């Protein structure tokens, strides 16, 4: 059996038995390719009251390679307005790229993104949002982001 | 809200620290089980090794990880394969724990039964007739069963009731034998339809491997008597005094030489240069990881080859996941149309946007 599937099974069992951290809920996990979570930023932040959805896509390389993670943008959900989140839902975060480590998990990614939102002081899009969104590949993993700002 | 979740029936066979009650009920057991697991695959350690920082992983897991990034996944200290050291103490701890685990779970069960339903499954596995085994301590058991049934149906689109798609290996399997198929580690009970074309050829190549390998070893080992003796020691291939395989820089090698490397180990040489390189790389990894087990626990070369074959087949199913092209096109018609429309719209203002995006490079990579 593929290592990626076994590992995801274990993560799923853990989520079901122990639950998810506050503000994060499992929306769907129909298979071992795509999982959806909702993320809410708790406490007194600029995103209070907003609900976002995160989409995880896994390939057979997980967990050696990171999953493809992006915010869902559809009729129901919008991507948060954040300097590291493009309006098409793509996220510029180093742990989804070169800082990924196979000991991280789906829940760890959710929590990191939640705290990335929580520490944000000003709602704005990345400066190159329009240009990026126009030419962005469908899968955010095909974009090579340059991580330059570690304040938020 | 009730999330849709993949059928748990297969997850029931997944061992996990949460099989043990929390520390308020059984102090230390859950943590113990957790600390005997590789942080990469979350299985009990297989051939545990440590890096120079002291962090411990399965040999195969860390070799895989290091091949994509040369650092310890936990502390990010620089590391490479030369830093890998066997950890036989951990190996024997894990071995004992693995053999005692079910027993301890069994001892704990009477306690849990007071809080959940009766009927106990001694294996800690839920069978079909017992979908809500108390050992799993599932909340919302009935709901889970319902949603899981729905999830399972979703997983097998377009396959008649008698045939189901195996959730592990994605092969088509007759429904009535799916459990046996899963129990066999996706080895047997496949329906005939799933092997055809290039797949069939592949199988032929591999079957040669298994047909021949015995003979090659016999030649190497000078006579059957000696081999028998070694088999008794659990060391059929004489692996106890073998050095690990060196890394190969494939870039400077001619195709022929790469094929020779494969033949040397009795491996098939079909497929292109890339396939051969991938196969040899994986073989070196499997072989060296196997040497990190203590001699008594080592797998035979045949088992390793089977492992390699399984890996290669998994690669293939991923690559050729689109089998019915026409159906795929139909299914994704709207998406194709949208992409075409978008592409057309982009053409006129291409000139105005020729300036390179700052800080972002879009990789043109058609997997």
Coordinates of C-alpha atoms in Angstrom, one line a residue:
Chain A
X1 CA 0.0 0.0 0.0
X2 CA 1.2 3.4 -0.9
X3 CA 3.0 5.2 2.0
X4 CA 1.0 8.4 1.2
X5 CA -2.3 6.6 1.6
X6 CA -1.4 5.0 4.9
X7 CA -0.1 8.2 6.3
X8 CA -3.3 10.1 5.3
X9 CA -5.4 7.3 6.8
X10 CA -3.6 7.8 10.1
X11 CA -4.0 11.5 10.0
X12 CA -7.7 11.1 9.3
X13 CA -8.2 8.6 12.1
X14 CA -6.5 11.0 14.4
X15 CA -8.7 13.9 13.3
X16 CA -11.8 11.8 13.9
X17 CA -10.7 10.5 17.3
X18 CA -9.1 13.6 18.7
X19 CA -10.9 16.3 16.8
X20 CA -9.4 19.4 15.1
X21 CA -7.9 22.5 16.8
X22 CA -10.3 25.3 17.6
X23 CA -11.4 27.3 14.5
X24 CA -10.6 24.4 12.1
X25 CA -13.1 21.9 10.9
X26 CA -13.0 19.1 8.5
X27 CA -15.4 19.8 5.6
X28 CA -14.8 16.7 3.5
X29 CA -12.3 14.0 2.8
X30 CA -14.0 11.8 0.2
X31 CA -10.8 10.2 -0.8
X32 CA -7.1 10.4 -0.3
X33 CA -6.6 13.0 -3.1
X34 CA -8.5 16.1 -1.9
X35 CA -9.5 17.2 1.5
X36 CA -11.3 20.4 2.5
X37 CA -11.2 22.3 5.8
X38 CA -12.8 25.4 7.0
X39 CA -10.6 27.9 8.9
X40 CA -11.8 30.7 11.1
X41 CA -9.5 33.1 12.8
X42 CA -10.3 33.4 16.5
X43 CA -10.1 36.3 18.8
X44 CA -9.8 39.9 18.1
X45 CA -8.4 40.0 14.6
X46 CA -9.1 41.8 11.3
X47 CA -10.7 38.6 10.0
X48 CA -13.2 38.1 12.8
X49 CA -16.5 36.7 11.6
X50 CA -15.0 35.5 8.3
X51 CA -14.9 31.8 7.3
X52 CA -12.5 30.5 4.8
X53 CA -12.0 27.1 3.2
X54 CA -8.7 25.4 2.6
X55 CA -8.2 22.8 -0.2
X56 CA -5.5 20.2 0.2
X57 CA -4.4 18.1 -2.7
X58 CA -2.1 15.1 -2.2
X59 CA -0.1 13.1 -4.6
X60 CA 1.8 9.8 -4.1
X61 CA 4.8 11.8 -2.9
X62 CA 3.2 12.9 0.3
X63 CA 4.6 13.4 3.0
X64 CA 8.0 13.6 1.4
X65 CA 6.7 16.4 -0.8
X66 CA 4.2 19.0 0.4
X67 CA 0.5 18.8 -0.4
X68 CA -0.9 21.5 -2.8
X69 CA -2.7 23.9 -0.5
X70 CA -4.9 26.8 -1.5
X71 CA -7.9 28.8 -0.3
X72 CA -11.2 27.9 -2.0
X73 CA -12.6 30.6 -4.2
X74 CA -16.2 29.9 -5.3
X75 CA -19.8 31.2 -4.7
X76 CA -19.5 30.2 -1.0
X77 CA -16.0 31.0 0.0
X78 CA -13.5 33.8 -0.8
X79 CA -9.8 34.0 -0.3
X80 CA -8.8 36.2 2.7
X81 CA -7.4 39.6 1.8
X82 CA -3.8 39.1 3.1
X83 CA -0.4 40.2 1.7
X84 CA 0.5 36.5 1.1
X85 CA -2.7 35.3 -0.3
X86 CA -3.5 35.9 -4.0
X87 CA -7.1 36.5 -5.0
X88 CA -7.2 33.1 -6.8
X89 CA -6.6 31.4 -3.4
X90 CA -2.9 30.7 -3.9
X91 CA -0.8 31.1 -0.8
X92 CA 2.8 32.3 -0.6
X93 CA 4.0 30.4 2.5
X94 CA 7.4 28.8 2.8
X95 CA 6.2 25.7 4.6
X96 CA 4.2 24.8 1.5
X97 CA 7.4 25.0 -0.6
X98 CA 11.0 24.8 0.3
X99 CA 10.5 24.8 4.1
X100 CA 8.2 21.8 4.0
X101 CA 9.2 18.9 6.2
X102 CA 7.7 15.4 6.1
X103 CA 7.1 15.5 9.8
X104 CA 4.5 18.2 9.3
X105 CA 0.9 17.2 8.8
X106 CA -2.4 18.5 7.3
X107 CA -3.4 19.8 10.7
X108 CA -0.1 21.5 11.2
X109 CA -0.5 23.3 7.9
X110 CA -4.0 24.4 8.9
X111 CA -2.8 25.8 12.2
X112 CA 0.2 27.6 10.5
X113 CA -2.1 29.3 8.0
X114 CA -4.6 30.2 10.7
X115 CA -1.8 31.9 12.7
X116 CA -0.5 33.6 9.5
X117 CA -3.9 35.2 9.2
X118 CA -4.2 36.0 12.9
X119 CA -0.9 37.9 13.0
X120 CA -1.9 40.1 10.0
X121 CA -2.5 43.8 10.8
X122 CA -3.6 45.2 7.5
X123 CA -5.9 43.7 4.9
X124 CA -4.2 44.0 1.5
X125 CA -3.4 41.8 -1.5
X126 CA 0.1 41.0 -2.5
X127 CA 1.5 43.9 -4.6
X128 CA 1.8 41.7 -7.8
X129 CA -1.7 40.1 -7.3
X130 CA -3.2 41.0 -10.7
X131 CA -0.2 40.0 -12.7
X132 CA 0.2 36.7 -10.8
X133 CA -3.5 35.7 -11.0
X134 CA -3.6 36.3 -14.7
X135 CA -0.8 33.8 -15.4
X136 CA -1.0 31.6 -12.4
X137 CA -1.0 27.8 -13.0
X138 CA -4.0 25.9 -11.8
X139 CA -1.8 24.1 -9.2
X140 CA 0.0 26.4 -6.8
X141 CA 2.8 23.9 -6.4
X142 CA 3.9 24.8 -9.9
X143 CA 4.6 28.3 -8.8
X144 CA 8.0 29.0 -7.4
X145 CA 7.4 31.6 -4.8
X146 CA 10.2 33.7 -3.4
X147 CA 9.8 34.1 0.4
X148 CA 11.0 37.5 1.5
X149 CA 8.8 38.6 4.3
X150 CA 8.8 36.7 7.6
X151 CA 6.8 39.2 9.6
X152 CA 3.3 37.9 8.9
Chain B
X1 CA -22.3 19.8 10.0
X2 CA -21.4 16.2 9.2
X3 CA -18.3 16.0 7.0
X4 CA -18.0 13.4 4.2
X5 CA -15.2 11.2 5.1
X6 CA -13.5 8.3 3.2
X7 CA -14.8 4.9 4.2
X8 CA -13.4 4.0 7.6
X9 CA -13.6 0.3 6.9
X10 CA -10.1 0.3 5.6
X11 CA -8.9 2.8 8.2
X12 CA -9.9 0.3 10.9
X13 CA -6.9 -1.7 10.0
X14 CA -4.7 1.4 10.6
X15 CA -2.9 1.2 13.9
X16 CA -2.5 4.5 15.6
X17 CA -1.6 5.8 19.1
X18 CA -5.2 6.7 19.6
X19 CA -6.0 3.0 19.8
X20 CA -5.0 3.5 23.4
X21 CA -7.1 5.4 25.9
X22 CA -5.9 8.9 26.9
X23 CA -3.4 9.2 29.8
X24 CA -6.2 9.9 32.3
X25 CA -7.2 6.3 31.9
X26 CA -4.0 4.5 30.8
X27 CA -1.1 6.7 31.7
X28 CA 1.8 6.7 29.2
X29 CA 0.5 4.1 26.8
X30 CA -0.6 6.4 24.1
X31 CA 2.6 8.4 24.3
X32 CA 4.7 5.2 24.3
X33 CA 3.0 4.0 21.1
X34 CA 3.5 7.5 19.6
X35 CA 7.2 7.6 20.4
X36 CA 7.8 4.2 18.9
X37 CA 6.5 5.5 15.5
X38 CA 8.5 7.1 12.7
X39 CA 7.4 10.8 12.4
X40 CA 7.4 10.5 8.6
X41 CA 5.3 7.4 8.0
X42 CA 3.7 7.2 11.5
X43 CA 4.2 3.4 11.5
X44 CA 6.1 1.6 14.1
X45 CA 9.8 2.0 13.2
X46 CA 11.1 -0.3 10.5
X47 CA 14.9 -0.5 10.5
X48 CA 15.2 2.6 12.8
X49 CA 18.2 4.8 12.2
X50 CA 19.4 8.0 13.8
X51 CA 21.0 11.1 12.3
X52 CA 23.8 13.0 13.9
X53 CA 21.3 15.2 15.6
X54 CA 19.8 12.2 17.3
X55 CA 16.4 12.2 15.7
X56 CA 15.2 8.7 14.7
X57 CA 13.4 7.6 11.5
X58 CA 12.7 4.5 9.5
X59 CA 15.7 3.9 7.3
X60 CA 13.7 4.0 4.1
X61 CA 11.7 7.0 5.2
X62 CA 14.7 9.2 6.0
X63 CA 16.6 8.0 2.9
X64 CA 13.6 9.1 0.8
X65 CA 13.4 12.4 2.6
X66 CA 17.1 13.1 2.4
X67 CA 17.0 12.4 -1.3
X68 CA 14.6 15.4 -1.7
X69 CA 16.1 17.6 1.0
X70 CA 19.4 17.2 2.8
X71 CA 18.3 18.0 6.4
X72 CA 16.7 16.4 9.4
X73 CA 13.0 16.8 9.0
X74 CA 12.5 17.7 12.7
X75 CA 15.4 20.0 13.6
X76 CA 16.4 21.0 10.0
X77 CA 20.1 20.4 10.8
X78 CA 22.0 19.5 7.7
X79 CA 22.2 15.8 7.1
X80 CA 23.0 13.3 4.4
X81 CA 23.0 9.5 4.0
X82 CA 26.5 9.3 5.5
X83 CA 25.1 10.4 8.8
X84 CA 22.7 7.5 9.0
X85 CA 23.4 5.2 11.9
X86 CA 21.6 2.0 12.8
X87 CA 19.6 2.0 16.0
X88 CA 19.4 -1.7 17.0
X89 CA 18.2 -0.9 20.5
X90 CA 15.2 0.9 19.2
X91 CA 14.6 -1.9 16.7
X92 CA 14.3 -4.5 19.5
X93 CA 12.1 -2.2 21.6
X94 CA 9.8 -1.8 18.7
X95 CA 9.8 -5.5 17.9
X96 CA 8.8 -6.3 21.5
X97 CA 6.1 -3.6 21.5
X98 CA 4.7 -4.8 18.2
X99 CA 4.3 -8.3 19.6
X100 CA 2.8 -7.1 22.9
X101 CA 0.6 -4.3 21.6
X102 CA -2.5 -6.3 20.8
X103 CA -2.2 -8.1 24.1
X104 CA -2.1 -4.9 26.0
X105 CA -5.1 -3.5 24.0
X106 CA -6.9 -6.7 24.9
X107 CA -6.2 -6.2 28.6
X108 CA -7.5 -2.7 28.4
X109 CA -10.7 -3.7 26.6
X110 CA -12.9 -4.9 29.6
X111 CA -12.4 -1.4 31.1
X112 CA -13.6 0.3 28.0
X113 CA -16.6 -1.9 27.6
X114 CA -18.3 -0.3 30.5
X115 CA -18.3 3.0 28.7
X116 CA -19.2 1.8 25.2
X117 CA -21.2 -1.0 23.7
X118 CA -20.5 -4.7 24.5
X119 CA -19.2 -7.2 21.8
X120 CA -15.5 -7.2 21.6
X121 CA -13.3 -8.0 18.7
X122 CA -10.1 -9.5 20.0
X123 CA -8.0 -8.3 17.0
X124 CA -9.0 -4.7 17.5
X125 CA -10.2 -4.8 13.9
X126 CA -13.8 -4.2 13.0
X127 CA -15.2 -6.7 10.6
X128 CA -18.1 -6.1 8.3
X129 CA -20.6 -7.6 10.6
X130 CA -19.3 -5.5 13.5
X131 CA -19.0 -2.0 12.0
X132 CA -18.8 -0.3 15.4
X133 CA -16.2 -2.2 17.3
X134 CA -15.9 -0.6 20.7
X135 CA -12.1 -0.9 20.6
X136 CA -12.1 2.1 18.2
X137 CA -14.1 4.2 20.6
X138 CA -15.7 6.0 17.7
X139 CA -18.0 8.9 18.3
X140 CA -21.1 9.1 16.2
X141 CA -20.7 5.5 15.1
X142 CA -23.9 5.3 13.2
X143 CA -23.4 8.5 11.3
X144 CA -19.9 7.4 10.4
X145 CA -21.2 4.2 8.9
X146 CA -23.7 6.1 6.8
X147 CA -21.3 8.7 5.5
X148 CA -18.7 6.1 4.9
X149 CA -21.0 4.1 2.7
X150 CA -21.7 7.2 0.7
X151 CA -18.0 7.9 0.5
X152 CA -17.3 4.4 -0.8
X153 CA -19.8 4.8 -3.6
X154 CA -18.2 8.0 -4.6
X155 CA -14.8 6.3 -4.8
X156 CA -15.9 3.8 -7.4
X157 CA -17.6 5.7 -10.1
X158 CA -18.7 3.8 -13.2
X159 CA -17.9 0.4 -11.9
X160 CA -20.6 -2.2 -11.8
X161 CA -21.7 -3.6 -8.4
X162 CA -19.8 -6.8 -8.9
X163 CA -16.5 -5.0 -9.5
X164 CA -15.1 -2.4 -7.1
X165 CA -12.0 -0.3 -7.2
X166 CA -9.5 -1.2 -4.5
X167 CA -9.1 1.9 -2.3
X168 CA -5.4 1.0 -1.8
X169 CA -4.0 0.0 -5.2
X170 CA -6.8 1.4 -7.5
X171 CA -7.1 -1.9 -9.3
X172 CA -10.5 -3.4 -10.1
X173 CA -11.4 -6.3 -7.8
X174 CA -14.5 -8.4 -7.7
X175 CA -16.6 -7.0 -4.8
X176 CA -16.9 -10.3 -3.0
X177 CA -13.2 -10.8 -2.8
X178 CA -12.2 -7.2 -1.9
X179 CA -11.6 -8.1 1.8
X180 CA -9.3 -11.0 0.9
X181 CA -7.6 -8.7 -1.6
X182 CA -6.9 -6.0 1.0
X183 CA -5.8 -8.6 3.5
X184 CA -3.3 -10.0 0.9
X185 CA -1.7 -6.5 0.8
X186 CA -3.2 -5.9 -2.7
X187 CA -1.4 -9.0 -4.1
X188 CA -4.1 -11.4 -5.1
X189 CA -7.8 -11.6 -6.1
X190 CA -7.4 -9.0 -8.9
X191 CA -10.0 -9.2 -11.6
X192 CA -8.4 -10.3 -14.9
X193 CA -9.5 -7.0 -16.7
X194 CA -7.1 -4.9 -14.7
X195 CA -3.9 -6.3 -16.2
X196 CA -3.5 -5.7 -19.9
X197 CA -1.4 -4.0 -22.5
X198 CA 1.9 -2.5 -21.3
X199 CA 1.0 -3.6 -17.8
X200 CA 0.9 -7.2 -19.0
X201 CA 4.4 -6.7 -20.6
X202 CA 5.6 -5.3 -17.4
X203 CA 4.4 -8.2 -15.5
X204 CA 6.1 -10.6 -17.9
X205 CA 9.4 -8.8 -17.3
X206 CA 9.0 -9.0 -13.6
X207 CA 7.9 -12.6 -13.6
X208 CA 11.1 -13.4 -15.3
X209 CA 12.9 -11.6 -12.5
X210 CA 11.3 -13.8 -9.9
X211 CA 11.7 -16.9 -12.1
X212 CA 15.4 -16.3 -12.5
X213 CA 16.4 -14.8 -9.2
X214 CA 16.4 -18.1 -7.4
X215 CA 18.8 -19.5 -9.9
X216 CA 21.2 -16.6 -9.8
X217 CA 21.5 -16.9 -6.1
X218 CA 22.0 -20.6 -6.2
X219 CA 24.9 -20.0 -8.5
X220 CA 26.3 -17.4 -6.2
X221 CA 25.9 -19.5 -3.2
X222 CA 27.7 -22.6 -4.5
X223 CA 25.2 -25.3 -3.9
X224 CA 21.8 -25.8 -2.3
X225 CA 23.0 -27.1 1.0
X226 CA 24.7 -23.9 2.0
X227 CA 21.6 -21.9 1.0
X228 CA 19.3 -24.1 3.1
X229 CA 21.6 -23.5 6.0
X230 CA 21.5 -19.8 5.5
X231 CA 17.7 -19.9 5.1
X232 CA 17.5 -21.4 8.5
X233 CA 19.3 -18.5 10.0
X234 CA 16.8 -16.2 8.4
X235 CA 19.5 -15.0 6.0
X236 CA 18.7 -16.6 2.7
X237 CA 20.7 -14.2 0.6
X238 CA 23.8 -14.0 2.8
X239 CA 23.1 -10.4 3.5
X240 CA 24.8 -10.4 6.9
X241 CA 28.2 -9.6 5.5
X242 CA 27.2 -7.3 2.7
X243 CA 28.2 -3.7 2.2
X244 CA 25.7 -1.1 1.4
X245 CA 25.4 -0.2 -2.3
X246 CA 27.2 3.1 -3.3
X247 CA 25.3 6.0 -4.8
X248 CA 25.6 6.3 -8.5
X249 CA 25.9 9.5 -10.5
X250 CA 23.6 8.5 -13.4
X251 CA 24.3 11.6 -15.4
X252 CA 27.7 10.5 -16.4
X253 CA 26.6 6.9 -17.3
X254 CA 25.7 5.5 -20.7
X255 CA 22.3 3.7 -20.9
X256 CA 24.1 0.4 -21.4
X257 CA 26.0 0.7 -18.1
X258 CA 22.8 1.6 -16.2
X259 CA 21.2 -1.5 -17.6
X260 CA 24.2 -3.5 -16.5
X261 CA 23.8 -2.2 -13.0
X262 CA 20.3 -3.5 -13.0
X263 CA 21.2 -6.9 -14.5
X264 CA 23.8 -7.2 -11.9
X265 CA 21.1 -7.4 -9.3
X266 CA 18.8 -9.4 -11.5
X267 CA 16.4 -6.5 -12.1
X268 CA 14.5 -5.9 -15.3
X269 CA 15.9 -3.4 -17.8
X270 CA 12.7 -2.5 -19.7
X271 CA 11.5 1.0 -20.0
X272 CA 13.5 4.0 -21.0
X273 CA 16.6 5.5 -19.4
X274 CA 14.6 7.4 -16.8
X275 CA 12.7 4.4 -15.8
X276 CA 15.9 2.4 -15.4
X277 CA 17.5 5.2 -13.3
X278 CA 14.4 5.5 -11.1
X279 CA 14.3 1.7 -10.7
X280 CA 18.0 1.5 -9.7
X281 CA 17.8 4.5 -7.4
X282 CA 14.8 2.9 -5.6
X283 CA 16.6 -0.4 -5.5
X284 CA 19.7 1.1 -3.8
X285 CA 17.4 2.8 -1.3
X286 CA 15.5 -0.4 -0.5
X287 CA 18.7 -2.5 -0.4
X288 CA 20.5 -0.1 2.0
X289 CA 17.5 0.4 4.2
X290 CA 17.2 -3.4 4.5
X291 CA 20.8 -3.6 5.7
X292 CA 19.8 -1.2 8.5
X293 CA 17.7 -4.0 10.0
X294 CA 19.4 -6.4 12.3
X295 CA 20.3 -9.5 10.3
X296 CA 17.5 -11.6 11.8
X297 CA 14.9 -9.1 10.6
X298 CA 16.2 -8.6 7.1
X299 CA 14.0 -9.2 4.1
X300 CA 15.2 -11.6 1.3
X301 CA 16.3 -10.1 -2.0
X302 CA 13.1 -11.6 -3.5
X303 CA 11.0 -9.7 -1.0
X304 CA 12.9 -6.5 -1.8
X305 CA 12.3 -7.1 -5.5
X306 CA 8.6 -7.6 -4.8
X307 CA 8.7 -4.3 -2.9
X308 CA 10.3 -2.6 -5.9
X309 CA 7.8 -4.1 -8.3
X310 CA 4.9 -2.8 -6.1
X311 CA 6.5 0.6 -6.0
X312 CA 6.9 0.7 -9.8
X313 CA 3.3 -0.4 -10.3
X314 CA 2.1 2.3 -8.0
X315 CA 4.0 4.9 -10.0
X316 CA 2.3 3.6 -13.2
X317 CA -1.2 3.7 -11.9
X318 CA -0.6 7.3 -11.0
X319 CA 0.7 8.2 -14.4
X320 CA -1.9 6.4 -16.4
X321 CA -4.9 7.3 -14.2
X322 CA -6.7 8.6 -17.3
X323 CA -7.7 5.4 -19.1
X324 CA -10.7 6.4 -21.0
X325 CA -9.6 9.6 -22.8
X326 CA -13.0 10.3 -24.5
X327 CA -14.9 10.0 -21.2
X328 CA -12.3 12.2 -19.5
X329 CA -12.7 14.8 -22.2
X330 CA -16.5 14.7 -21.9
X331 CA -16.4 14.9 -18.1
X332 CA -14.1 17.9 -18.1
X333 CA -15.5 19.6 -21.2
X334 CA -16.6 22.7 -19.3
X335 CA -13.2 23.0 -17.8
X336 CA -11.4 22.7 -21.2
X337 CA -13.8 25.3 -22.6
X338 CA -13.1 27.7 -19.8
X339 CA -9.4 27.3 -20.3
X340 CA -9.6 27.8 -24.0
X341 CA -11.7 30.9 -23.5
X342 CA -9.2 32.2 -21.0
X343 CA -6.3 31.5 -23.3
X344 CA -8.0 33.4 -26.1
X345 CA -8.6 36.4 -24.0
X346 CA -5.0 36.5 -23.0
X347 CA -3.6 36.8 -26.5
X348 CA -4.2 40.4 -27.3
X349 CA -2.6 41.9 -24.1
X350 CA 0.4 39.6 -24.1
X351 CA 2.6 42.4 -25.3
X352 CA 1.7 44.8 -22.5
X353 CA 2.5 42.1 -19.9
X354 CA 5.8 40.9 -21.1
X355 CA 7.6 42.3 -18.2
X356 CA 8.7 39.5 -15.9
X357 CA 6.7 39.0 -12.8
X358 CA 8.8 40.2 -9.9
X359 CA 9.6 37.5 -7.4
X360 CA 7.5 34.9 -9.0
X361 CA 8.5 32.3 -11.6
X362 CA 5.9 30.1 -13.1
X363 CA 7.3 26.7 -13.8
X364 CA 6.1 25.1 -17.0
X365 CA 6.0 21.6 -15.9
X366 CA 3.6 19.1 -17.5
X367 CA 4.0 16.3 -15.0

